[in-house]
Amino acid sequence: MISQKEKLKQMYKEVKEKNIKFIVMTGGVLSGLGKGVALASIGSLISNDLKKVPIKCDGYLNYDPGTLNPVEHGEVFVLDDGSEVDMDFGHYERFLNITCNGKQNLTMGKIYKDIIDLEREGKFLGKTVQLIPDVTNFIQQSIFSIALSQKADVVLLEIGGTIGDIENELYFFAVKEMARYLKSNIFNVHLTYVPEILGGEQKTKPAQTSLEKVFHRGLQPDVVLCRSKKRIDASCEDKLGVFSGLSSDKIISAEDVKNIYEIPLNFKKQNLDDIVCDSLQVPKNQDFDVFKEKVEKITTNHKNSKIKTIGICGKYTKINDSYASVIEAINHASTFFDTKTIVKCIDTENVDSETLEQIDGFIVPGGFGNRGVDGKINIIKYARENKKPFLGLCYGLQLAIIEYAKNVLNIKECNSTEIDSKTPNPIIKILPNQDLNLLGGTMRLGAYEACLLKGSKVFSLYNSDKVSERHRHRYEVNPEYHKHLEDDHFVVSGKSPDGSLVEFIELKDHPFFVATQSHPELKSRIVNAHPLFVGFLKAVNL
Ligand code: GLN
């Protein structure tokens, strides 16, 4: 049996032979500066002919982010393979037009669990297992094993949290080791913060302190990205150049932008593409103009005085991060139209008719539990009766079915067992023998196929009779009610390939009333907007 140390040595050899490059993103001063978006933006400057593999290292002890509260942590992003990952993966997939898998999200919980399993299997050959070097070596092994198994050309390695957080220290140590061995094949980016005090003066002290912490951990940044309100001025560049030991062209401004897709454009203007690609000896992205055109369309639309307002009706209305992918998907689809699209989060526990009248199209997104459900059902009824465009996503489909069954089909007291466990008409329920993936509890997670009804709206939007979308739910439309559901207006327009599960519904005689059991928003990309969202916005813009 080879030792873990030997195993890591062999991996280094392979990583070097394969010439795999690493871009490492660390963050300082405070959290929430957007390391994921910044790293995805850098990735978008590199050639699409290379296999770009993002890896995110989180410090917390949860095995995966699936059970984290979206208010605390932002939306849970689901991948094709059913993994529930950090929402930064949404940025990676959207910016880079790639598909990720769950192994790419490392957490300290995962690292510790795996290493303790190895210890129990006797893989440490009776030696003491220590944080340094064993856990730090294991972190490197975990990173390399993802890079090698995915045949990465460039790894985009994001270290979560803020430099100085105890829970992320071992990752920093691992990165220091990687820099020691990989030399010019690793490119370090430190994202820091330059605040502005009253009068508009930009202050570099917090950034200086975060750089000191970077050096203290044995790391040398190759560029420093400065989050700031406005573009950082020349004196800041000089000062931070002195403190980081870099020429001032390597001090890059990452000022606030209206739309996150402007960030790669902003980086490119400051020649960050040349700096990164020259240093790592990789080609630049030749298709960048396609991306740029889309972003420019969003920016010009933003100036348009013709406005359309989309209402996202949910219970997490305080931070937009809870519905990040839905908002992104709307953004992507908006590039096909000439109006400014505004997204409003509607708190379904407090809706008034005045608010509803201002909305041009309604989205009822995914959700859990019964808080705010009555409000959501009322909104669906309003959209149906007033012929306002409606798009239901997951819970949105289930509630649209309950609304129609109650108010049109007269199926009395029908409900989802999630809302009323004793309902006499459980039109939505957990099915017996449901093929559930136990990892995330009892949810149906990840990509599943659906067959679409020829001639339906969804069929024409997707332009296909077979589609694959990502899922994250527990409850299903009860098959005992399938036959009751369809009437002259209501169409089950998509089912699972064996016909047992409802995947899409729609109403005839309505400009746009479509709902799906899946989360199509998770697959929308800026250069590849999702057809359901395009169809929805088309109806909104009619
Ligand atoms: N709560 C519903 C279910 O579990 C819907 C889930 C969702 O919208 N993601 O089936």
Coordinates of C-alpha atoms and ligand atoms in Angstrom, one line a residue:
M1 CA 0.0 0.0 0.0
I2 CA 1.4 3.4 -0.9
S3 CA 1.4 6.2 1.7
Q4 CA -0.8 9.2 1.3
K5 CA 2.4 11.3 0.9
E6 CA 3.6 9.1 -1.9
K7 CA 0.2 9.4 -3.5
L8 CA 0.3 13.2 -3.5
K9 CA 3.8 13.1 -5.0
Q10 CA 2.6 11.0 -7.9
M11 CA -0.3 13.4 -8.4
Y12 CA 2.1 16.4 -8.6
K13 CA 4.0 14.5 -11.2
E14 CA 0.9 13.9 -13.3
V15 CA -0.4 17.5 -12.8
K16 CA 3.0 18.8 -14.1
E17 CA 3.1 16.3 -17.0
K18 CA -0.3 17.3 -18.1
N19 CA 0.7 21.0 -17.7
I20 CA -2.5 21.9 -15.7
K21 CA -2.7 25.5 -14.8
F22 CA -4.3 26.9 -11.7
I23 CA -5.8 30.3 -11.0
V24 CA -6.3 30.8 -7.3
M25 CA -8.7 33.3 -5.9
T26 CA -8.5 34.5 -2.3
G27 CA -10.4 37.3 -0.7
G28 CA -9.7 39.8 2.0
V29 CA -11.3 42.4 4.3
L30 CA -14.8 41.2 4.2
S31 CA -17.0 38.5 2.7
G32 CA -19.5 39.0 -0.1
L33 CA -17.1 40.8 -2.4
G34 CA -17.9 38.4 -5.2
K35 CA -14.9 36.1 -5.5
G36 CA -16.9 33.6 -7.5
V37 CA -18.1 36.2 -10.0
A38 CA -14.6 37.7 -10.3
L39 CA -13.0 34.3 -10.9
A40 CA -15.7 33.3 -13.4
S41 CA -15.0 36.6 -15.1
I42 CA -11.3 35.9 -15.3
G43 CA -12.2 32.4 -16.7
S44 CA -14.3 34.0 -19.4
L45 CA -11.2 35.8 -20.7
I46 CA -9.4 32.4 -21.4
S47 CA -9.9 30.4 -24.6
N48 CA -13.0 28.1 -24.7
D49 CA -10.9 25.5 -26.4
L50 CA -9.4 24.8 -22.9
K51 CA -11.2 22.7 -20.4
K52 CA -11.9 25.1 -17.5
V53 CA -12.7 23.4 -14.2
P54 CA -13.9 25.6 -11.3
I55 CA -13.3 24.2 -7.8
K56 CA -14.7 25.9 -4.7
C57 CA -13.3 25.3 -1.3
D58 CA -15.7 26.2 1.5
G59 CA -14.5 26.2 5.2
Y60 CA -17.7 25.1 6.9
L61 CA -18.3 21.6 8.2
N62 CA -21.6 20.9 6.4
Y63 CA -20.9 18.0 4.0
D64 CA -22.6 20.0 1.2
P65 CA -24.6 23.2 1.1
G66 CA -27.9 21.4 0.4
T67 CA -29.3 21.9 3.9
L68 CA -28.2 25.5 4.3
N69 CA -30.9 28.1 4.6
P70 CA -31.1 30.2 1.4
V71 CA -31.5 33.5 3.4
E72 CA -28.2 32.8 5.2
H73 CA -26.4 31.5 2.3
G74 CA -28.1 32.5 -0.9
E75 CA -29.7 30.0 -3.3
V76 CA -28.8 26.3 -3.3
F77 CA -27.6 25.6 -6.8
V78 CA -28.3 22.1 -8.2
L79 CA -26.2 20.4 -10.8
D80 CA -27.0 17.8 -13.5
D81 CA -25.6 15.1 -11.2
G82 CA -28.0 16.0 -8.4
S83 CA -25.4 17.7 -6.2
E84 CA -26.5 20.7 -4.2
V85 CA -23.7 23.2 -4.4
D86 CA -22.7 26.8 -3.5
M87 CA -24.4 29.4 -5.7
D88 CA -21.1 30.5 -7.1
F89 CA -21.3 27.4 -9.3
G90 CA -24.2 29.2 -11.0
H91 CA -21.8 32.0 -11.9
Y92 CA -19.3 29.5 -13.2
E93 CA -21.8 27.7 -15.4
R94 CA -23.4 30.9 -16.6
F95 CA -20.2 32.9 -17.4
L96 CA -18.3 30.0 -18.8
N97 CA -21.1 28.1 -20.5
I98 CA -20.0 24.8 -18.9
T99 CA -21.6 22.1 -16.8
C100 CA -20.1 21.4 -13.4
N101 CA -20.3 18.4 -11.1
G102 CA -20.7 18.2 -7.3
K103 CA -17.2 17.0 -6.7
Q104 CA -16.0 20.4 -7.6
N105 CA -17.4 21.9 -4.3
L106 CA -15.1 20.9 -1.5
T107 CA -16.1 21.7 2.1
M108 CA -14.0 21.1 5.2
G109 CA -16.8 18.8 6.3
K110 CA -16.2 16.7 3.2
I111 CA -12.4 16.8 3.7
Y112 CA -12.6 15.8 7.3
K113 CA -15.1 13.0 6.6
D114 CA -13.0 11.6 3.8
I115 CA -9.8 11.8 5.8
I116 CA -11.3 10.1 8.8
D117 CA -12.7 7.4 6.6
L118 CA -9.2 6.8 5.2
E119 CA -7.8 6.7 8.7
R120 CA -10.4 4.1 9.7
E121 CA -9.4 2.1 6.7
G122 CA -5.8 2.1 8.0
K123 CA -4.6 4.1 5.0
F124 CA -2.3 6.2 7.3
L125 CA -0.4 3.1 8.2
G126 CA -0.6 3.7 11.9
K127 CA 0.9 7.2 11.8
T128 CA -0.5 10.2 13.7
V129 CA -2.8 12.1 11.4
Q130 CA -2.2 15.9 11.7
L131 CA -3.8 19.0 10.3
I132 CA -0.4 19.9 8.8
P133 CA 0.8 18.1 6.7
D134 CA -1.9 15.3 6.5
V135 CA -5.1 17.4 6.1
T136 CA -3.3 20.0 4.0
N137 CA -1.9 17.3 1.8
F138 CA -5.3 15.7 1.5
I139 CA -6.7 19.0 0.4
Q140 CA -4.1 19.1 -2.4
Q141 CA -4.9 15.5 -3.3
S142 CA -8.6 16.3 -3.4
I143 CA -8.0 19.3 -5.7
F144 CA -5.7 17.4 -8.0
S145 CA -8.0 14.4 -8.2
I146 CA -10.8 16.6 -9.5
A147 CA -8.5 18.4 -11.9
L148 CA -7.1 15.1 -13.3
S149 CA -10.4 13.2 -13.4
Q150 CA -12.0 16.1 -15.3
K151 CA -9.0 16.4 -17.6
A152 CA -8.7 20.1 -16.7
D153 CA -6.5 22.5 -18.6
V154 CA -7.2 25.4 -16.3
V155 CA -8.5 25.0 -12.7
L156 CA -10.3 28.0 -11.3
L157 CA -9.7 27.5 -7.6
E158 CA -11.8 29.7 -5.3
I159 CA -10.9 29.7 -1.6
G160 CA -14.1 30.6 0.3
G161 CA -14.3 33.1 3.1
T162 CA -12.0 35.9 4.1
I163 CA -8.3 35.6 4.7
G164 CA -7.8 35.3 8.4
D165 CA -10.9 33.1 9.0
I166 CA -9.7 30.2 11.0
E167 CA -11.9 27.7 9.2
N168 CA -10.1 28.4 5.9
E169 CA -6.5 28.4 7.1
L170 CA -5.8 24.9 5.9
Y171 CA -6.8 25.7 2.4
F172 CA -4.4 28.7 2.4
F173 CA -1.6 26.4 3.6
A174 CA -2.5 23.9 0.8
V175 CA -2.3 26.7 -1.8
K176 CA 1.1 27.8 -0.4
E177 CA 2.3 24.3 -1.0
M178 CA 0.9 24.2 -4.5
A179 CA 2.6 27.5 -5.3
R180 CA 5.9 26.1 -4.1
Y181 CA 5.7 23.1 -6.5
L182 CA 3.7 24.4 -9.4
K183 CA 5.7 27.7 -9.8
S184 CA 4.6 29.5 -13.0
N185 CA 1.7 27.2 -13.5
I186 CA -0.2 28.8 -10.7
F187 CA -1.6 32.4 -10.8
N188 CA -2.7 34.0 -7.6
V189 CA -5.4 36.6 -7.5
H190 CA -6.3 38.4 -4.3
L191 CA -9.6 40.2 -4.2
T192 CA -9.7 43.0 -1.7
Y193 CA -11.7 46.0 -0.8
V194 CA -11.0 49.8 -1.1
P195 CA -13.7 51.7 0.8
E196 CA -14.5 55.4 0.3
I197 CA -14.9 57.8 3.2
L198 CA -17.0 60.8 3.4
G199 CA -15.9 63.2 0.7
G200 CA -15.1 60.3 -1.7
E201 CA -11.5 59.7 -0.7
Q202 CA -10.5 56.0 -1.3
K203 CA -8.7 54.4 1.5
T204 CA -6.2 51.5 1.0
K205 CA -5.5 50.6 4.6
P206 CA -8.0 47.6 4.8
A207 CA -6.5 46.3 1.5
Q208 CA -2.9 46.8 2.9
T209 CA -3.9 44.7 5.9
S210 CA -5.4 42.0 3.8
L211 CA -2.3 41.9 1.7
E212 CA -0.2 41.6 4.8
K213 CA -2.2 38.6 5.8
V214 CA -1.7 37.1 2.3
F215 CA 2.1 37.5 2.7
H216 CA 2.0 36.2 6.2
R217 CA 0.6 32.9 4.8
G218 CA 3.5 32.7 2.4
L219 CA 1.5 33.6 -0.7
Q220 CA 2.5 36.2 -3.4
P221 CA -0.4 37.6 -5.4
D222 CA 0.1 38.0 -9.2
V223 CA -2.6 40.5 -9.4
V224 CA -4.7 42.4 -6.8
L225 CA -8.4 43.1 -7.6
C226 CA -9.8 46.0 -5.8
R227 CA -13.6 46.1 -5.1
S228 CA -14.6 49.7 -4.8
K229 CA -17.5 52.0 -5.5
K230 CA -15.7 53.9 -8.3
R231 CA -12.6 53.0 -10.3
I232 CA -9.6 53.2 -8.0
D233 CA -7.4 56.2 -8.5
A234 CA -3.7 56.3 -9.5
S235 CA -2.5 57.0 -6.0
C236 CA -4.3 53.9 -4.7
E237 CA -2.8 51.8 -7.5
D238 CA 0.7 53.1 -6.5
K239 CA 0.2 52.5 -2.8
L240 CA -1.1 49.0 -3.3
G241 CA 1.6 48.3 -5.9
V242 CA 4.2 49.2 -3.2
F243 CA 2.4 47.0 -0.6
S244 CA 2.0 44.0 -2.9
G245 CA 5.3 44.3 -4.7
L246 CA 3.5 44.5 -8.0
S247 CA 3.7 47.0 -10.8
S248 CA 0.6 49.3 -10.8
D249 CA -0.8 47.7 -14.0
K250 CA -1.4 44.5 -11.8
I251 CA -3.6 46.5 -9.4
I252 CA -6.9 46.0 -11.1
S253 CA -10.0 48.0 -10.4
A254 CA -13.2 46.0 -9.8
E255 CA -15.6 48.8 -9.2
D256 CA -19.3 48.4 -8.8
V257 CA -21.2 47.7 -12.0
K258 CA -24.9 47.7 -12.7
N259 CA -24.8 44.2 -14.1
I260 CA -22.3 41.5 -13.1
Y261 CA -21.6 40.6 -16.7
E262 CA -19.9 43.9 -17.2
I263 CA -17.1 42.7 -14.9
P264 CA -15.2 40.6 -17.6
L265 CA -15.5 43.6 -19.9
N266 CA -14.0 45.9 -17.3
F267 CA -11.2 43.4 -16.6
K268 CA -10.4 43.2 -20.3
K269 CA -10.2 47.0 -20.5
Q270 CA -7.5 46.8 -17.9
N271 CA -5.6 44.1 -19.9
L272 CA -6.2 41.4 -17.3
D273 CA -6.7 38.9 -20.1
D274 CA -3.1 39.6 -21.3
I275 CA -1.7 39.5 -17.8
V276 CA -3.3 36.1 -16.9
C277 CA -2.8 34.5 -20.3
D278 CA 0.8 35.6 -20.7
S279 CA 1.7 34.5 -17.2
L280 CA 0.1 31.0 -17.6
Q281 CA 0.9 30.7 -21.3
V282 CA -2.6 30.0 -22.3
P283 CA -4.6 31.4 -25.3
K284 CA -7.2 34.2 -24.8
N285 CA -10.9 33.7 -25.5
Q286 CA -11.4 34.3 -29.2
D287 CA -15.3 34.2 -28.8
F288 CA -15.3 37.0 -26.3
D289 CA -17.2 39.2 -28.7
V290 CA -20.3 37.0 -28.5
F291 CA -20.4 37.4 -24.7
K292 CA -19.7 41.1 -25.1
E293 CA -22.6 41.7 -27.5
K294 CA -25.0 40.1 -25.0
V295 CA -23.7 42.3 -22.2
E296 CA -24.0 45.4 -24.3
K297 CA -27.6 44.5 -25.1
I298 CA -28.4 44.2 -21.4
T299 CA -26.7 47.6 -20.8
T300 CA -28.5 49.4 -23.6
N301 CA -31.8 47.9 -22.6
H302 CA -31.2 49.3 -19.1
K303 CA -31.3 52.8 -20.5
N304 CA -34.6 52.1 -22.3
S305 CA -37.6 54.1 -21.0
K306 CA -40.0 51.3 -22.0
I307 CA -40.1 49.2 -18.9
K308 CA -41.5 45.7 -18.1
T309 CA -41.8 44.5 -14.6
I310 CA -41.5 40.9 -13.6
G311 CA -42.8 39.8 -10.2
I312 CA -41.0 37.0 -8.4
C313 CA -43.5 35.8 -5.9
G314 CA -41.9 34.1 -2.9
K315 CA -41.2 34.2 0.8
Y316 CA -37.5 35.1 0.7
T317 CA -37.8 38.7 -0.4
K318 CA -35.1 40.3 1.6
I319 CA -32.1 39.3 -0.4
N320 CA -32.2 38.7 -4.1
D321 CA -29.6 36.0 -3.8
S322 CA -32.4 33.5 -2.8
Y323 CA -33.6 33.7 -6.4
A324 CA -30.3 34.5 -8.1
S325 CA -30.7 32.0 -10.9
V326 CA -34.3 33.0 -11.7
I327 CA -33.1 36.7 -11.9
E328 CA -30.2 35.7 -14.1
A329 CA -32.4 33.7 -16.4
I330 CA -34.6 36.7 -16.8
N331 CA -31.6 38.8 -17.6
H332 CA -30.3 36.4 -20.2
A333 CA -33.7 36.2 -21.9
S334 CA -34.1 40.0 -21.9
T335 CA -31.3 40.3 -24.4
F336 CA -33.8 39.2 -27.1
F337 CA -36.1 42.2 -26.5
D338 CA -35.8 46.0 -26.5
T339 CA -37.2 46.9 -23.2
K340 CA -35.8 47.4 -19.8
T341 CA -36.8 44.5 -17.6
I342 CA -37.1 45.2 -13.9
V343 CA -37.5 42.3 -11.4
K344 CA -39.6 42.9 -8.2
C345 CA -39.7 40.4 -5.4
I346 CA -43.2 40.2 -4.1
D347 CA -43.7 39.1 -0.6
T348 CA -46.6 36.7 -0.9
E349 CA -47.6 37.1 2.7
N350 CA -48.5 40.8 2.1
V351 CA -49.8 41.3 -1.4
D352 CA -52.2 44.0 -2.4
S353 CA -54.0 44.5 -5.7
E354 CA -52.2 47.7 -6.5
T355 CA -48.9 45.9 -6.5
L356 CA -50.3 43.2 -8.8
E357 CA -51.5 45.7 -11.3
Q358 CA -48.0 47.0 -11.7
I359 CA -46.6 43.7 -12.7
D360 CA -46.4 42.6 -16.4
G361 CA -45.5 38.9 -15.7
F362 CA -45.5 36.7 -12.7
I363 CA -43.0 34.0 -11.7
V364 CA -43.8 31.7 -8.8
P365 CA -40.4 30.1 -8.1
G366 CA -39.4 27.1 -6.1
G367 CA -40.3 27.0 -2.5
F368 CA -40.9 24.9 0.6
G369 CA -43.5 24.8 3.4
N370 CA -46.8 26.6 3.7
R371 CA -45.7 30.2 4.6
G372 CA -47.1 32.6 2.0
V373 CA -48.7 29.8 0.0
D374 CA -52.2 31.4 0.0
G375 CA -50.8 34.5 -1.5
K376 CA -49.0 32.6 -4.2
I377 CA -52.2 30.7 -5.1
N378 CA -54.1 34.1 -5.3
I379 CA -51.4 35.5 -7.6
I380 CA -51.6 32.4 -9.9
K381 CA -55.4 32.8 -10.0
Y382 CA -55.0 36.5 -10.8
A383 CA -52.5 35.8 -13.6
R384 CA -54.8 33.0 -15.0
E385 CA -58.0 35.1 -14.9
N386 CA -56.4 38.3 -16.1
K387 CA -54.4 36.6 -18.8
K388 CA -51.1 37.9 -17.4
P389 CA -48.0 35.9 -18.4
F390 CA -47.2 33.3 -15.7
L391 CA -44.3 31.0 -15.3
G392 CA -44.3 28.4 -12.5
L393 CA -41.1 26.8 -11.4
C394 CA -41.3 23.6 -9.3
Y395 CA -43.5 24.7 -6.4
G396 CA -45.0 27.1 -8.9
L397 CA -46.3 24.1 -10.9
Q398 CA -47.7 22.3 -7.9
L399 CA -49.5 25.5 -6.7
A400 CA -50.8 26.2 -10.2
I401 CA -52.3 22.7 -10.3
I402 CA -53.9 23.2 -6.8
E403 CA -55.3 26.5 -7.9
Y404 CA -56.8 25.1 -11.1
A405 CA -58.1 22.0 -9.4
K406 CA -59.8 24.0 -6.7
N407 CA -61.1 27.0 -8.6
V408 CA -61.9 25.5 -12.0
L409 CA -62.2 21.8 -11.7
N410 CA -64.0 22.1 -8.4
I411 CA -62.0 19.4 -6.7
K412 CA -62.9 20.4 -3.1
E413 CA -60.2 20.9 -0.5
C414 CA -57.5 19.6 -2.7
N415 CA -54.0 20.4 -1.6
S416 CA -50.4 19.2 -1.4
T417 CA -49.7 17.0 1.6
E418 CA -46.7 19.4 2.2
I419 CA -49.3 22.1 3.0
D420 CA -52.0 20.0 4.6
S421 CA -51.0 16.5 5.5
K422 CA -54.7 15.4 6.1
T423 CA -56.2 16.9 2.9
P424 CA -59.0 14.7 1.5
N425 CA -57.7 15.3 -2.0
P426 CA -53.9 15.0 -2.0
I427 CA -53.4 16.2 -5.6
I428 CA -49.7 16.7 -4.8
K429 CA -48.0 14.2 -2.6
I430 CA -44.9 12.1 -2.0
L431 CA -45.3 9.0 -4.1
P432 CA -44.8 5.6 -2.7
N433 CA -41.6 3.9 -3.9
Q434 CA -40.3 7.3 -5.2
D435 CA -36.8 6.8 -6.6
L436 CA -35.1 9.2 -4.3
N437 CA -31.5 10.2 -3.9
L438 CA -30.7 9.8 -0.3
L439 CA -27.7 12.1 -0.3
G440 CA -29.8 15.3 0.0
G441 CA -32.4 13.8 2.3
T442 CA -35.4 12.6 0.3
M443 CA -35.3 14.8 -2.7
R444 CA -35.5 14.1 -6.4
L445 CA -32.4 15.9 -7.4
G446 CA -30.6 16.6 -10.6
A447 CA -31.2 16.2 -14.3
Y448 CA -34.2 14.2 -15.5
E449 CA -35.7 13.8 -18.9
A450 CA -39.2 14.8 -20.0
C451 CA -41.2 14.0 -23.1
L452 CA -43.1 17.0 -24.5
L453 CA -46.5 16.9 -26.1
K454 CA -46.3 17.7 -29.8
G455 CA -48.1 20.9 -30.6
S456 CA -47.9 22.2 -27.1
K457 CA -46.4 25.6 -26.2
V458 CA -43.4 24.1 -24.5
F459 CA -42.8 21.8 -27.4
S460 CA -42.6 24.8 -29.7
L461 CA -40.4 26.8 -27.3
Y462 CA -37.9 24.0 -26.8
N463 CA -38.2 22.9 -30.4
S464 CA -37.8 19.4 -29.3
D465 CA -40.0 16.5 -27.9
K466 CA -37.4 15.4 -25.4
V467 CA -35.7 17.7 -22.9
S468 CA -33.6 17.4 -19.8
E469 CA -34.0 19.8 -16.8
R470 CA -32.7 19.9 -13.3
H471 CA -34.9 19.0 -10.3
R472 CA -35.0 19.7 -6.6
H473 CA -38.2 18.6 -5.0
R474 CA -39.9 15.9 -2.9
Y475 CA -43.5 16.1 -3.9
E476 CA -45.1 15.0 -7.2
V477 CA -48.5 15.4 -8.9
N478 CA -50.5 12.4 -7.7
P479 CA -51.0 10.1 -10.7
E480 CA -54.6 9.3 -9.4
Y481 CA -55.5 12.8 -10.4
H482 CA -53.8 12.9 -13.8
K483 CA -57.0 12.0 -15.7
H484 CA -59.1 14.6 -13.7
L485 CA -56.7 17.4 -14.6
E486 CA -57.0 17.7 -18.3
D487 CA -59.9 19.6 -19.7
D488 CA -60.3 21.8 -22.8
H489 CA -58.0 24.4 -21.4
F490 CA -55.6 22.7 -19.2
V491 CA -52.8 20.6 -20.8
V492 CA -50.2 18.3 -19.3
S493 CA -47.6 19.2 -21.9
G494 CA -44.7 17.2 -20.5
K495 CA -44.3 14.0 -18.6
S496 CA -41.4 11.7 -17.5
P497 CA -40.4 9.2 -20.2
D498 CA -42.5 6.5 -18.5
G499 CA -45.5 8.8 -18.3
S500 CA -45.8 8.5 -14.6
L501 CA -44.8 12.0 -13.5
V502 CA -46.1 15.4 -14.6
E503 CA -43.2 17.6 -15.7
F504 CA -44.9 20.5 -17.6
I505 CA -48.4 22.0 -17.7
E506 CA -49.9 24.9 -19.6
L507 CA -53.2 26.6 -20.4
K508 CA -54.6 27.0 -23.8
D509 CA -56.4 30.3 -24.4
H510 CA -53.9 32.2 -22.4
P511 CA -51.0 34.4 -23.7
F512 CA -48.5 32.4 -21.5
F513 CA -49.4 30.2 -18.6
V514 CA -46.7 27.5 -18.3
A515 CA -45.3 25.7 -15.3
T516 CA -42.7 23.0 -14.9
Q517 CA -41.8 20.7 -12.1
S518 CA -38.1 21.4 -12.9
H519 CA -35.8 24.4 -12.4
P520 CA -35.1 25.5 -15.9
E521 CA -33.4 28.7 -14.5
L522 CA -30.5 26.6 -13.5
K523 CA -29.5 25.9 -17.1
S524 CA -29.9 29.4 -18.5
R525 CA -26.6 30.9 -19.8
I526 CA -25.8 34.4 -20.9
V527 CA -24.8 33.2 -24.4
N528 CA -27.6 30.6 -24.3
A529 CA -30.8 32.0 -22.8
H530 CA -33.4 29.4 -21.7
P531 CA -36.3 29.0 -24.1
L532 CA -39.0 29.0 -21.4
F533 CA -37.8 32.4 -20.1
V534 CA -37.5 33.7 -23.6
G535 CA -41.1 32.6 -24.3
F536 CA -42.3 34.1 -21.0
L537 CA -40.6 37.5 -21.7
K538 CA -41.9 37.4 -25.3
A539 CA -45.5 37.2 -23.9
V540 CA -44.6 40.0 -21.4
N541 CA -43.4 42.2 -24.2
L542 CA -46.4 41.6 -26.5
Ligands
GLN1 N1 -41.7 22.0 -1.9 C1 -41.9 21.3 -3.1 C2 -41.4 19.9 -3.1 O1 -40.6 19.6 -2.3 C3 -41.3 22.1 -4.2 C4 -39.8 22.2 -4.1 C5 -39.2 23.3 -5.0 O2 -39.9 24.2 -5.4 N2 -37.9 23.3 -5.2 O3 -41.8 19.1 -3.9

